[in-house]
C-alpha angles and dihedrals in degrees: 000000000000113000120227144179124232107220121194109183147059092125114195122194114240128212111197116324105312120195091222121044127186112233110172134008120236115244141041114343123197122203138169090261098046144294129289141169133250110191143141089287088059089051093049092048093050092046091049089050091056092047093047094051093040093212134111118250116245127239106202135173121274093342093292090156089068092055097060092236133116103302115184115201121248092187146337129243104227099177141000121228139174112245133166095342096313143090104253134185133223103223134200105203126206117236090249092054091047089057092047091052094042090052091043091238086134121030109167138057120209122193127210113214137167123235120203129216090271086067093245126129105239110162136044110210102176144311134230141208108236143163098207111079110173098210131035117247141059098292110023116170116223103186144342118200128184125197089222090051096068114106097001106048091119091061096054119104108262092018127133104277097164134065121260117243096278094047089048089058091050091049091051092051089053092051095254129129121254090250091062115131124239091252092054093049093047093049094048092045092051091051093049094048092049091051091048092050093050093050100035096051093062104099114234092358112144114225117229112249092244090055096047091077092061093053093045089048090053091051090052091049091052090048092052089052094048093247131130118258111271094028116169119266091242091056092050091048091050091050092051092048089051089058090061096054113095122224111278093029113175116207116240092242092056092047093050091046090053091050092050090048091053093046091050092051092049090050092048091049092050092049092048090053090051091049093050091048091053092240092127134022124243089251089062095056097102093048092046092050092053090048092050091049095050098040114012095174092046092052092049090051090049092051092047092055100034117103121236104272099175117058115237110264091031100066093122095217135110121229090266092055097255120134112273121227113260120245128204118249122240090254091054092050092050092052092047091050091054088052093049094249115139124219089245091056090047091055093044101047108018134003118061098024117126115247112251 
């Protein structure tokens, strides 16, 4: 499966409700999680994606679309263009969003794009009106997260193999060098906390002078982390891990859920196109959806080569892809009339019922 990064960023300041909004700069982009490219190939891929899906791209508020909650649109991206060294969007704003922008209640737009393993931005998922840009400037990048980065980002070439300033202080208090890895700090900290707990819990027990330093050091560590003295090892570990998460961090579960949601929508769209073209029957919808989910390219190739098996006008599907109710032909109605059977009785007791 192709790996990708979910990028939420590239905020651009808005003045009023402009018809064209800059989304991403062309060129080499550096982020806390690695570098990637935005070029004309990125633009072509994003533009092709819009044309293939045939739908406008939503601009919501505060990235609500990513949270799987009700996400009203503030605008719709109708077309992507290249303008002044950036990928820009022609936007149709809602009246509510226009008022927000006019009143300066929202001032920035932040796109969400996907970056493939070739380090190139290739897909525009959505954009959002926001007031919380992470970095000053026209195109600040908030965060770049890769599925393959979770759990082993420190081992990747170019990754962050040293502690930040606070973790360096903790490492020094534990007698470790500033180049100590996270695993070394965590192991040493766990050992020191366990020793302190075993000795400190003994009522009235005087600590040897050589051991007092360890307990004092642990108190200092807890203070640096904003924890009470004697905090549990798990709490200290959680606080240290929180230091490593960049602003705008998206949990792995949310990122995977978003990916599955996108793949499902693409599969449903592909099946609906096949149904409308008469390449498959309504009864094949479930099979076709599973096929499109497992092998999107294979399903597209199948549809392209498959003959039309359902005559136009008899597709048996509604515009949303659901199975359409069957209707009796003129010949059937004539025979029923001769037999004294009304069309209402035919619908109620016979024609149109699913076989059991």
